[in-house]
mmCIF file of C-alpha atoms and ligand atoms in Angstrom:
data_model
loop_
_atom_site.group_PDB
_atom_site.id
_atom_site.type_symbol
_atom_site.label_atom_id
_atom_site.label_comp_id
_atom_site.label_asym_id
_atom_site.label_seq_id
_atom_site.Cartn_x
_atom_site.Cartn_y
_atom_site.Cartn_z
ATOM 1 C CA MET A 25 0.092 -0.071 0.059
ATOM 2 C CA LYS A 26 1.031 3.457 -0.633
ATOM 3 C CA ILE A 27 -0.043 5.682 2.536
ATOM 4 C CA LEU A 28 0.176 9.505 1.918
ATOM 5 C CA VAL A 29 0.156 11.597 5.207
ATOM 6 C CA THR A 30 -0.622 15.458 4.947
ATOM 7 C CA GLY A 31 0.594 17.644 7.906
ATOM 8 C CA ALA A 32 3.353 15.198 8.783
ATOM 9 C CA SER A 33 5.413 17.693 10.647
ATOM 10 C CA GLY A 34 2.560 18.636 13.241
ATOM 11 C CA LEU A 35 1.573 17.617 16.522
ATOM 12 C CA VAL A 36 -0.169 14.322 15.303
ATOM 13 C CA GLY A 37 1.904 13.694 12.283
ATOM 14 C CA SER A 38 5.116 13.810 14.242
ATOM 15 C CA ALA A 39 4.128 11.276 16.728
ATOM 16 C CA LEU A 40 2.752 9.355 13.676
ATOM 17 C CA ILE A 41 6.318 9.259 12.372
ATOM 18 C CA ASN A 42 7.652 8.049 15.869
ATOM 19 C CA GLU A 43 5.035 5.073 16.138
ATOM 20 C CA TYR A 44 4.206 3.673 12.693
ATOM 21 C CA GLN A 45 7.043 1.280 12.276
ATOM 22 C CA LEU A 46 6.281 -0.099 16.189
ATOM 23 C CA TYR A 47 2.786 -0.971 15.064
ATOM 24 C CA SER A 48 1.977 -4.674 15.347
ATOM 25 C CA MET A 49 0.349 -4.578 11.842
ATOM 26 C CA TYR A 50 3.041 -2.643 10.296
ATOM 27 C CA ASN A 51 4.029 -3.873 6.720
ATOM 28 C CA PRO A 52 7.649 -2.810 5.790
ATOM 29 C CA MET A 53 6.645 -3.545 2.282
ATOM 30 C CA ASP A 54 3.990 -0.455 2.485
ATOM 31 C CA GLU A 55 5.343 2.867 1.461
ATOM 32 C CA TRP A 56 4.511 5.662 3.982
ATOM 33 C CA ILE A 57 4.813 8.937 2.362
ATOM 34 C CA PHE A 58 4.970 12.163 5.023
ATOM 35 C CA LEU A 59 4.097 15.484 3.524
ATOM 36 C CA SER A 60 4.633 18.558 5.370
ATOM 37 C CA SER A 61 3.885 22.225 3.945
ATOM 38 C CA LYS A 62 7.561 22.130 2.722
ATOM 39 C CA ASP A 63 6.304 19.810 0.127
ATOM 40 C CA GLY A 64 3.288 21.558 -1.227
ATOM 41 C CA ASN A 65 0.838 24.369 -0.179
ATOM 42 C CA LEU A 66 -2.570 22.382 0.207
ATOM 43 C CA THR A 67 -4.585 25.509 -0.231
ATOM 44 C CA LYS A 68 -3.318 25.697 -4.010
ATOM 45 C CA GLU A 69 -5.129 23.159 -6.120
ATOM 46 C CA ASP A 70 -2.529 22.734 -8.934
ATOM 47 C CA GLU A 71 -0.019 21.654 -5.870
ATOM 48 C CA VAL A 72 -2.190 18.978 -4.708
ATOM 49 C CA ARG A 73 -3.057 17.959 -7.909
ATOM 50 C CA SER A 74 0.761 17.375 -8.640
ATOM 51 C CA LEU A 75 1.404 15.690 -5.372
ATOM 52 C CA PHE A 76 -1.507 13.095 -6.095
ATOM 53 C CA LYS A 77 -0.128 12.662 -9.488
ATOM 54 C CA LYS A 78 3.195 12.070 -8.256
ATOM 55 C CA HIS A 79 2.454 9.729 -5.233
ATOM 56 C CA GLN A 80 -0.661 7.845 -6.589
ATOM 57 C CA PRO A 81 -1.296 6.798 -2.819
ATOM 58 C CA ASN A 82 -3.918 4.028 -2.006
ATOM 59 C CA ILE A 83 -4.805 5.476 1.556
ATOM 60 C CA VAL A 84 -4.897 9.344 2.708
ATOM 61 C CA ILE A 85 -4.373 10.343 6.232
ATOM 62 C CA HIS A 86 -5.199 13.879 6.134
ATOM 63 C CA LEU A 87 -3.841 15.793 9.173
ATOM 64 C CA ALA A 88 -2.853 18.996 7.682
ATOM 65 C CA ALA A 89 -4.822 22.065 9.095
ATOM 66 C CA ASN A 90 -4.369 25.647 10.324
ATOM 67 C CA VAL A 91 -5.186 24.867 13.844
ATOM 68 C CA GLY A 92 -4.460 27.027 16.796
ATOM 69 C CA GLY A 93 -6.134 27.775 20.247
ATOM 70 C CA LEU A 94 -9.086 29.855 21.405
ATOM 71 C CA PHE A 95 -7.616 33.288 20.941
ATOM 72 C CA LYS A 96 -6.151 32.667 17.191
ATOM 73 C CA ASN A 97 -9.567 31.125 16.521
ATOM 74 C CA MET A 98 -11.177 34.125 17.944
ATOM 75 C CA HIS A 99 -8.569 36.716 16.140
ATOM 76 C CA LYS A 100 -8.034 34.915 12.711
ATOM 77 C CA LYS A 101 -11.323 33.699 12.190
ATOM 78 C CA ILE A 102 -11.058 33.977 8.231
ATOM 79 C CA GLU A 103 -7.769 32.154 7.804
ATOM 80 C CA MET A 104 -9.114 29.517 9.982
ATOM 81 C CA TYR A 105 -12.017 29.221 7.686
ATOM 82 C CA GLU A 106 -10.423 29.549 4.214
ATOM 83 C CA ASP A 107 -7.250 27.607 4.509
ATOM 84 C CA ASN A 108 -9.096 24.556 6.084
ATOM 85 C CA LEU A 109 -11.985 24.823 3.746
ATOM 86 C CA LEU A 110 -9.511 24.954 0.867
ATOM 87 C CA MET A 111 -6.943 22.224 1.983
ATOM 88 C CA ASN A 112 -9.749 19.891 2.947
ATOM 89 C CA THR A 113 -11.712 20.007 -0.174
ATOM 90 C CA PHE A 114 -8.661 19.904 -2.562
ATOM 91 C CA VAL A 115 -7.316 16.751 -0.614
ATOM 92 C CA LEU A 116 -10.551 14.898 -0.512
ATOM 93 C CA LYS A 117 -11.408 15.791 -4.131
ATOM 94 C CA TYR A 118 -7.725 14.371 -5.439
ATOM 95 C CA ALA A 119 -8.429 11.330 -3.167
ATOM 96 C CA ARG A 120 -11.427 10.890 -4.879
ATOM 97 C CA LEU A 121 -10.252 11.517 -8.273
ATOM 98 C CA HIS A 122 -7.689 9.114 -7.796
ATOM 99 C CA LYS A 123 -9.537 6.360 -6.158
ATOM 100 C CA VAL A 124 -8.082 5.590 -3.064
ATOM 101 C CA GLN A 125 -9.624 2.969 -0.783
ATOM 102 C CA LYS A 126 -9.627 4.629 2.514
ATOM 103 C CA ILE A 127 -9.356 8.168 3.906
ATOM 104 C CA ILE A 128 -8.719 9.149 7.484
ATOM 105 C CA THR A 129 -9.555 12.743 8.391
ATOM 106 C CA MET A 130 -9.395 14.424 11.593
ATOM 107 C CA LEU A 131 -12.286 16.596 12.829
ATOM 108 C CA SER A 132 -12.382 18.001 16.614
ATOM 109 C CA THR A 133 -14.721 17.886 19.646
ATOM 110 C CA CYS A 134 -14.780 22.043 19.367
ATOM 111 C CA ILE A 135 -16.860 21.696 15.999
ATOM 112 C CA PHE A 136 -19.645 20.313 17.858
ATOM 113 C CA PRO A 137 -22.687 22.009 18.819
ATOM 114 C CA ASP A 138 -21.999 24.352 21.812
ATOM 115 C CA GLY A 139 -24.236 23.347 25.019
ATOM 116 C CA ILE A 140 -25.527 20.218 24.045
ATOM 117 C CA GLU A 141 -25.208 17.285 26.190
ATOM 118 C CA PRO A 142 -24.242 14.604 26.101
ATOM 119 C CA LEU A 143 -22.307 15.172 22.907
ATOM 120 C CA THR A 144 -22.329 12.390 20.549
ATOM 121 C CA GLU A 145 -21.417 11.855 16.925
ATOM 122 C CA ALA A 146 -24.859 11.864 15.758
ATOM 123 C CA LYS A 147 -25.177 15.271 17.050
ATOM 124 C CA LEU A 148 -22.527 17.050 14.987
ATOM 125 C CA HIS A 149 -24.907 19.415 12.831
ATOM 126 C CA GLU A 150 -27.679 19.922 15.461
ATOM 127 C CA GLY A 151 -26.910 23.372 16.199
ATOM 128 C CA PRO A 152 -23.871 25.983 15.953
ATOM 129 C CA PRO A 153 -20.632 25.466 17.067
ATOM 130 C CA HIS A 154 -19.302 28.124 19.934
ATOM 131 C CA PRO A 155 -18.855 31.346 18.287
ATOM 132 C CA SER A 156 -15.205 31.518 19.425
ATOM 133 C CA ASN A 157 -14.205 28.842 16.631
ATOM 134 C CA GLU A 158 -17.006 28.835 14.032
ATOM 135 C CA GLY A 159 -14.569 29.723 11.230
ATOM 136 C CA TYR A 160 -12.746 26.420 11.966
ATOM 137 C CA ALA A 161 -15.814 24.584 12.869
ATOM 138 C CA TYR A 162 -17.503 25.085 9.957
ATOM 139 C CA ALA A 163 -14.784 24.201 7.630
ATOM 140 C CA LYS A 164 -14.147 20.951 9.321
ATOM 141 C CA ARG A 165 -18.056 20.449 9.319
ATOM 142 C CA MET A 166 -18.024 20.711 5.549
ATOM 143 C CA MET A 167 -14.806 17.924 5.505
ATOM 144 C CA GLU A 168 -17.266 15.828 7.573
ATOM 145 C CA LEU A 169 -20.165 16.225 4.736
ATOM 146 C CA HIS A 170 -17.533 15.683 2.181
ATOM 147 C CA GLY A 171 -16.088 12.696 3.449
ATOM 148 C CA ARG A 172 -19.769 11.246 4.049
ATOM 149 C CA ILE A 173 -20.483 11.859 0.383
ATOM 150 C CA LEU A 174 -17.456 10.186 -0.776
ATOM 151 C CA GLU A 175 -18.561 7.003 1.628
ATOM 152 C CA LYS A 176 -22.057 6.633 0.159
ATOM 153 C CA ASP A 177 -21.694 7.798 -3.546
ATOM 154 C CA HIS A 178 -18.161 6.954 -4.317
ATOM 155 C CA GLY A 179 -17.584 3.735 -1.933
ATOM 156 C CA ILE A 180 -14.516 5.169 -0.350
ATOM 157 C CA ASN A 181 -13.972 3.848 3.132
ATOM 158 C CA CYS A 182 -13.860 7.475 5.233
ATOM 159 C CA ILE A 183 -13.057 7.188 8.870
ATOM 160 C CA GLN A 184 -13.131 10.415 10.564
ATOM 161 C CA LEU A 185 -11.828 11.008 13.873
ATOM 162 C CA ILE A 186 -13.001 13.332 16.485
ATOM 163 C CA PRO A 187 -10.553 13.872 19.014
ATOM 164 C CA THR A 188 -10.541 16.135 22.209
ATOM 165 C CA ASN A 189 -7.961 18.705 22.787
ATOM 166 C CA ILE A 190 -4.830 17.197 21.682
ATOM 167 C CA TYR A 191 -1.295 17.744 23.404
ATOM 168 C CA GLY A 192 2.193 16.171 23.237
ATOM 169 C CA PRO A 193 5.784 16.809 22.190
ATOM 170 C CA TYR A 194 6.232 18.783 18.803
ATOM 171 C CA ASP A 195 3.023 20.901 19.550
ATOM 172 C CA ASN A 196 2.878 24.734 18.719
ATOM 173 C CA PHE A 197 3.920 26.361 21.859
ATOM 174 C CA ASN A 198 3.460 29.933 20.667
ATOM 175 C CA LEU A 199 2.248 32.105 23.519
ATOM 176 C CA ASP A 200 -0.466 33.574 21.395
ATOM 177 C CA ASP A 201 -1.728 31.084 18.965
ATOM 178 C CA ALA A 202 -1.222 27.664 20.869
ATOM 179 C CA HIS A 203 -3.652 25.546 22.672
ATOM 180 C CA VAL A 204 -4.292 25.892 26.154
ATOM 181 C CA LEU A 205 -1.619 23.306 27.572
ATOM 182 C CA PRO A 206 1.389 23.885 25.134
ATOM 183 C CA ALA A 207 0.524 27.689 25.912
ATOM 184 C CA LEU A 208 0.577 27.302 29.667
ATOM 185 C CA ILE A 209 3.764 24.948 29.586
ATOM 186 C CA HIS A 210 5.683 27.759 27.564
ATOM 187 C CA ARG A 211 4.373 30.522 29.932
ATOM 188 C CA CYS A 212 5.174 28.580 32.958
ATOM 189 C CA TYR A 213 8.561 28.007 31.880
ATOM 190 C CA LYS A 214 9.193 31.664 31.241
ATOM 191 C CA ALA A 215 7.490 32.719 34.704
ATOM 192 C CA LYS A 216 10.092 30.649 36.487
ATOM 193 C CA GLN A 217 12.967 32.107 34.547
ATOM 194 C CA ASP A 218 11.911 35.460 34.930
ATOM 195 C CA GLN A 219 10.713 34.760 38.551
ATOM 196 C CA VAL A 220 7.146 36.283 37.976
ATOM 197 C CA PRO A 221 3.783 35.160 38.740
ATOM 198 C CA PHE A 222 2.228 32.503 36.298
ATOM 199 C CA ILE A 223 -0.715 34.097 34.643
ATOM 200 C CA ILE A 224 -3.439 32.155 33.480
ATOM 201 C CA LYS A 225 -5.959 33.548 30.835
ATOM 202 C CA GLY A 226 -9.578 33.770 31.647
ATOM 203 C CA SER A 227 -11.074 32.482 34.903
ATOM 204 C CA GLY A 228 -9.575 28.734 34.779
ATOM 205 C CA LYS A 229 -13.134 27.380 35.627
ATOM 206 C CA PRO A 230 -13.841 25.931 31.971
ATOM 207 C CA ILE A 231 -13.262 22.057 31.584
ATOM 208 C CA ARG A 232 -11.623 20.027 28.878
ATOM 209 C CA GLN A 233 -10.596 16.566 27.952
ATOM 210 C CA PHE A 234 -7.192 15.954 26.449
ATOM 211 C CA ILE A 235 -5.707 13.277 24.310
ATOM 212 C CA TYR A 236 -2.067 12.641 23.904
ATOM 213 C CA ASN A 237 -0.768 12.719 20.573
ATOM 214 C CA TYR A 238 0.938 9.436 20.683
ATOM 215 C CA ASP A 239 -2.216 7.633 21.735
ATOM 216 C CA LEU A 240 -4.037 9.399 18.783
ATOM 217 C CA ALA A 241 -1.295 8.133 16.735
ATOM 218 C CA LYS A 242 -2.035 4.650 17.859
ATOM 219 C CA ILE A 243 -5.743 5.152 16.932
ATOM 220 C CA ILE A 244 -4.804 6.359 13.390
ATOM 221 C CA LEU A 245 -2.559 3.135 12.954
ATOM 222 C CA TYR A 246 -5.354 0.947 13.789
ATOM 223 C CA SER A 247 -7.667 2.788 11.436
ATOM 224 C CA VAL A 248 -5.090 2.189 8.904
ATOM 225 C CA TYR A 249 -4.209 -1.392 9.225
ATOM 226 C CA GLU A 250 -7.887 -2.806 10.533
ATOM 227 C CA SER A 251 -11.120 -2.749 8.611
ATOM 228 C CA ILE A 252 -13.449 -0.472 10.364
ATOM 229 C CA PRO A 253 -16.647 0.903 8.885
ATOM 230 C CA SER A 254 -16.833 4.556 7.483
ATOM 231 C CA GLY A 255 -17.780 7.059 9.978
ATOM 232 C CA ARG A 256 -17.153 9.339 12.796
ATOM 233 C CA TYR A 257 -15.733 8.147 15.884
ATOM 234 C CA ILE A 258 -14.814 10.341 19.122
ATOM 235 C CA CYS A 259 -11.482 10.119 20.437
ATOM 236 C CA SER A 260 -11.241 10.778 23.929
ATOM 237 C CA PRO A 261 -10.400 9.559 27.509
ATOM 238 C CA PRO A 262 -13.661 9.095 29.468
ATOM 239 C CA SER A 263 -15.476 12.160 30.643
ATOM 240 C CA GLN A 264 -14.565 11.277 34.395
ATOM 241 C CA GLN A 265 -10.860 12.427 33.141
ATOM 242 C CA GLU A 266 -11.971 16.138 32.323
ATOM 243 C CA GLN A 267 -10.047 18.742 34.001
ATOM 244 C CA THR A 268 -10.618 22.550 34.697
ATOM 245 C CA ILE A 269 -7.907 24.744 33.243
ATOM 246 C CA GLU A 270 -6.818 25.432 36.851
ATOM 247 C CA GLN A 271 -6.077 22.190 37.432
ATOM 248 C CA VAL A 272 -4.251 21.813 34.496
ATOM 249 C CA ALA A 273 -2.236 24.690 35.238
ATOM 250 C CA ARG A 274 -1.442 23.568 38.580
ATOM 251 C CA LYS A 275 -0.093 19.923 36.914
ATOM 252 C CA VAL A 276 2.125 22.052 34.735
ATOM 253 C CA ALA A 277 3.337 24.180 37.420
ATOM 254 C CA SER A 278 4.344 21.148 39.641
ATOM 255 C CA CYS A 279 6.207 19.695 36.760
ATOM 256 C CA MET A 280 8.333 22.694 36.355
ATOM 257 C CA ASP A 281 8.942 22.883 40.204
ATOM 258 C CA TYR A 282 7.534 26.385 40.043
ATOM 259 C CA GLU A 283 6.229 27.586 43.265
ATOM 260 C CA GLN A 284 5.401 31.229 43.000
ATOM 261 C CA ALA A 285 1.827 32.490 42.723
ATOM 262 C CA ILE A 286 -0.894 31.583 39.943
ATOM 263 C CA GLN A 287 -2.757 34.412 38.866
ATOM 264 C CA PHE A 288 -6.128 34.540 36.498
ATOM 265 C CA ASP A 289 -6.399 37.386 34.098
ATOM 266 C CA THR A 290 -10.178 37.372 33.802
ATOM 267 C CA SER A 291 -9.775 40.123 31.031
ATOM 268 C CA TYR A 292 -9.221 36.942 28.566
ATOM 269 C CA ALA A 293 -12.218 34.996 27.277
ATOM 270 C CA ASP A 294 -12.843 31.432 28.792
ATOM 271 C CA GLY A 295 -14.509 30.515 25.237
ATOM 272 C CA GLN A 296 -16.545 27.291 25.507
ATOM 273 C CA TYR A 297 -17.284 26.243 29.250
ATOM 274 C CA LYS A 298 -17.097 22.515 28.347
ATOM 275 C CA LYS A 299 -17.639 20.196 25.428
ATOM 276 C CA THR A 300 -18.009 16.611 27.294
ATOM 277 C CA VAL A 301 -17.660 13.493 25.244
ATOM 278 C CA GLU A 302 -17.299 9.921 25.755
ATOM 279 C CA PRO A 303 -14.751 7.686 23.740
ATOM 280 C CA ASN A 304 -16.090 5.706 21.053
ATOM 281 C CA ILE A 305 -15.649 1.860 21.671
ATOM 282 C CA ALA A 306 -14.142 0.916 18.522
ATOM 283 C CA PHE A 307 -10.902 2.038 20.095
ATOM 284 C CA SER A 308 -11.706 1.062 23.967
ATOM 285 C CA HIS A 309 -8.653 -1.495 23.410
ATOM 286 C CA ILE A 310 -6.454 1.054 22.904
ATOM 287 C CA PRO A 311 -4.922 2.263 26.213
ATOM 288 C CA PHE A 312 -4.541 6.160 27.186
ATOM 289 C CA THR A 313 -1.178 7.402 28.656
ATOM 290 C CA ASP A 314 -1.776 8.783 32.148
ATOM 291 C CA PHE A 315 -2.292 12.323 31.932
ATOM 292 C CA ASP A 316 0.124 13.449 34.652
ATOM 293 C CA GLU A 317 2.833 11.091 33.290
ATOM 294 C CA ALA A 318 2.144 12.304 29.672
ATOM 295 C CA ILE A 319 2.476 15.939 30.659
ATOM 296 C CA LYS A 320 5.593 15.307 32.472
ATOM 297 C CA GLN A 321 7.014 13.825 29.248
ATOM 298 C CA THR A 322 5.614 16.983 27.369
ATOM 299 C CA VAL A 323 7.281 19.246 29.759
ATOM 300 C CA ASP A 324 10.638 17.842 29.627
ATOM 301 C CA TRP A 325 10.247 17.547 25.630
ATOM 302 C CA PHE A 326 9.619 21.527 25.768
ATOM 303 C CA ILE A 327 12.470 22.267 28.073
ATOM 304 C CA ALA A 328 14.973 20.475 25.934
ATOM 305 C CA ALA A 329 13.420 21.633 22.425
ATOM 306 C CA TYR A 330 13.429 25.193 23.921
ATOM 307 C CA GLU A 331 17.136 25.086 25.132
ATOM 308 C CA ASN A 332 18.109 23.737 21.840
ATOM 309 C CA HIS A 333 16.119 26.111 19.732
ATOM 310 C CA THR A 334 13.980 23.444 18.191
ATOM 311 C CA ALA A 335 10.488 24.247 19.747
ATOM 312 C CA ARG A 336 7.785 26.102 18.000
ATOM 313 C CA ILE A 337 7.271 29.261 19.926
HETATM 314 O O1 LIG B 415 -7.080 24.936 24.030
HETATM 315 P P1 LIG B 415 -7.923 26.157 24.116
HETATM 316 O O2 LIG B 415 -7.301 27.263 23.618
HETATM 317 O O3 LIG B 415 -9.108 26.005 23.049
HETATM 318 O O4 LIG B 415 -8.133 26.288 25.355
HETATM 319 P P2 LIG B 415 -10.562 25.486 23.399
HETATM 320 C C1 LIG B 415 -8.815 27.368 25.808
HETATM 321 C C2 LIG B 415 -9.045 27.462 27.231
HETATM 322 O O5 LIG B 415 -7.917 27.818 28.229
HETATM 323 C C3 LIG B 415 -9.924 28.686 27.444
HETATM 324 C C4 LIG B 415 -7.978 28.928 28.576
HETATM 325 O O6 LIG B 415 -10.723 28.379 28.788
HETATM 326 C C5 LIG B 415 -8.812 30.027 27.958
HETATM 327 O O7 LIG B 415 -9.517 30.739 28.591
HETATM 328 N N1 LIG B 415 -6.793 29.138 28.854
HETATM 329 C C6 LIG B 415 -5.844 29.875 29.830
HETATM 330 C C7 LIG B 415 -5.915 29.318 27.756
HETATM 331 N N2 LIG B 415 -4.917 30.122 29.532
HETATM 332 C C8 LIG B 415 -4.619 30.118 28.035
HETATM 333 C C9 LIG B 415 -3.561 30.318 27.206
HETATM 334 O O8 LIG B 415 -2.423 30.889 27.645
HETATM 335 N N3 LIG B 415 -3.841 29.870 25.655
HETATM 336 C C10 LIG B 415 -4.988 29.502 25.364
HETATM 337 N N4 LIG B 415 -5.137 29.242 24.285
HETATM 338 N N5 LIG B 415 -5.864 29.104 26.197
HETATM 339 C C11 LIG B 415 -10.090 24.869 20.776
HETATM 340 C C12 LIG B 415 -10.877 25.775 19.504
HETATM 341 O O9 LIG B 415 -11.163 25.333 21.717
HETATM 342 O O10 LIG B 415 -10.220 23.662 20.646
HETATM 343 C C13 LIG B 415 -9.789 25.123 18.371
HETATM 344 O O11 LIG B 415 -10.613 26.818 19.410
HETATM 345 C C14 LIG B 415 -9.499 23.510 18.390
HETATM 346 O O12 LIG B 415 -10.434 25.259 17.279
HETATM 347 C C15 LIG B 415 -9.032 23.004 19.842
HETATM 348 O O13 LIG B 415 -10.260 22.691 17.905
HETATM 349 C C16 LIG B 415 -9.033 21.752 20.001
HETATM 350 O O14 LIG B 415 -10.607 23.984 23.942
HETATM 351 O O15 LIG B 415 -11.397 26.530 23.859
#
């Protein structure tokens, strides 16, 4: 098989590169093609056309996306909408034209309707997403529709994964655009260095579920090598493992041995209060890494990468 991965240098793609040869069903005869933005701009149709012409894949794992945390989504809404809509449309169009057997896409629990409980795969379109990320959310919802049409009318096995907030090594740790966990890790590191209070944006009360990028990589590999029906699949630890932003900040501080004051700057938005989901049983056999252990691994990775100037900041 020829397996094409877009967004391979990102948070999930990098974990997949570290994991794919370790997977029990890995077949060394398969050809894995890992593409990053250096290989082509996926918002440009002619570049997508030539990538598919060159690589002729059988399976596409589409991880490329313009992603970011709450504040990037609020302040760069048009890029989040246009870039993701264009990338998703062109990649799924050329996957169709090249008659691939299987497509694996990455949605997110933030695209679900805001304020609905419990959130299940079937409720994806039952109301507007939270206004803070509507650009990103509707672009991803259109990919979900695109994938469903490819399933029903073009017989392509389309597996659409819906992870909760993803974190881990190789993330974007930029203080403004990053998701909450990498942003807190970077900010706590600097607060310790500069001997200043560790500032948390917002009230710290919102609640989130987090999935480690390495665990998600295992779910993707299972989806590549096992035959699972087309559909949407929530990927998350159970809801009992939900954390408040304050609890996450305190875990980061203890991993950094940061003992000074933690302060909350409520002039910043809290965004969506919660988006509670339960994991899809299709992947219940894949264990989740202990959250505290995974945060420690991510903090240690960040410190090493920061000090050798390879962290995305
Ligand atoms: O991961 P995050 O940025 O996005 O988390 P969402 C936001 C929550 O963390 C808010 C608080 O309640 C923020 O107030 N927070 C505290 C911070 N300090 C910080 C900080 O320094 N940076 C950030 N970013 N947040 C995202 C969607 O929603 O979920 C994306 O916007 C994406 O599109 C992602 O899908 C999975 O969880 O609110």
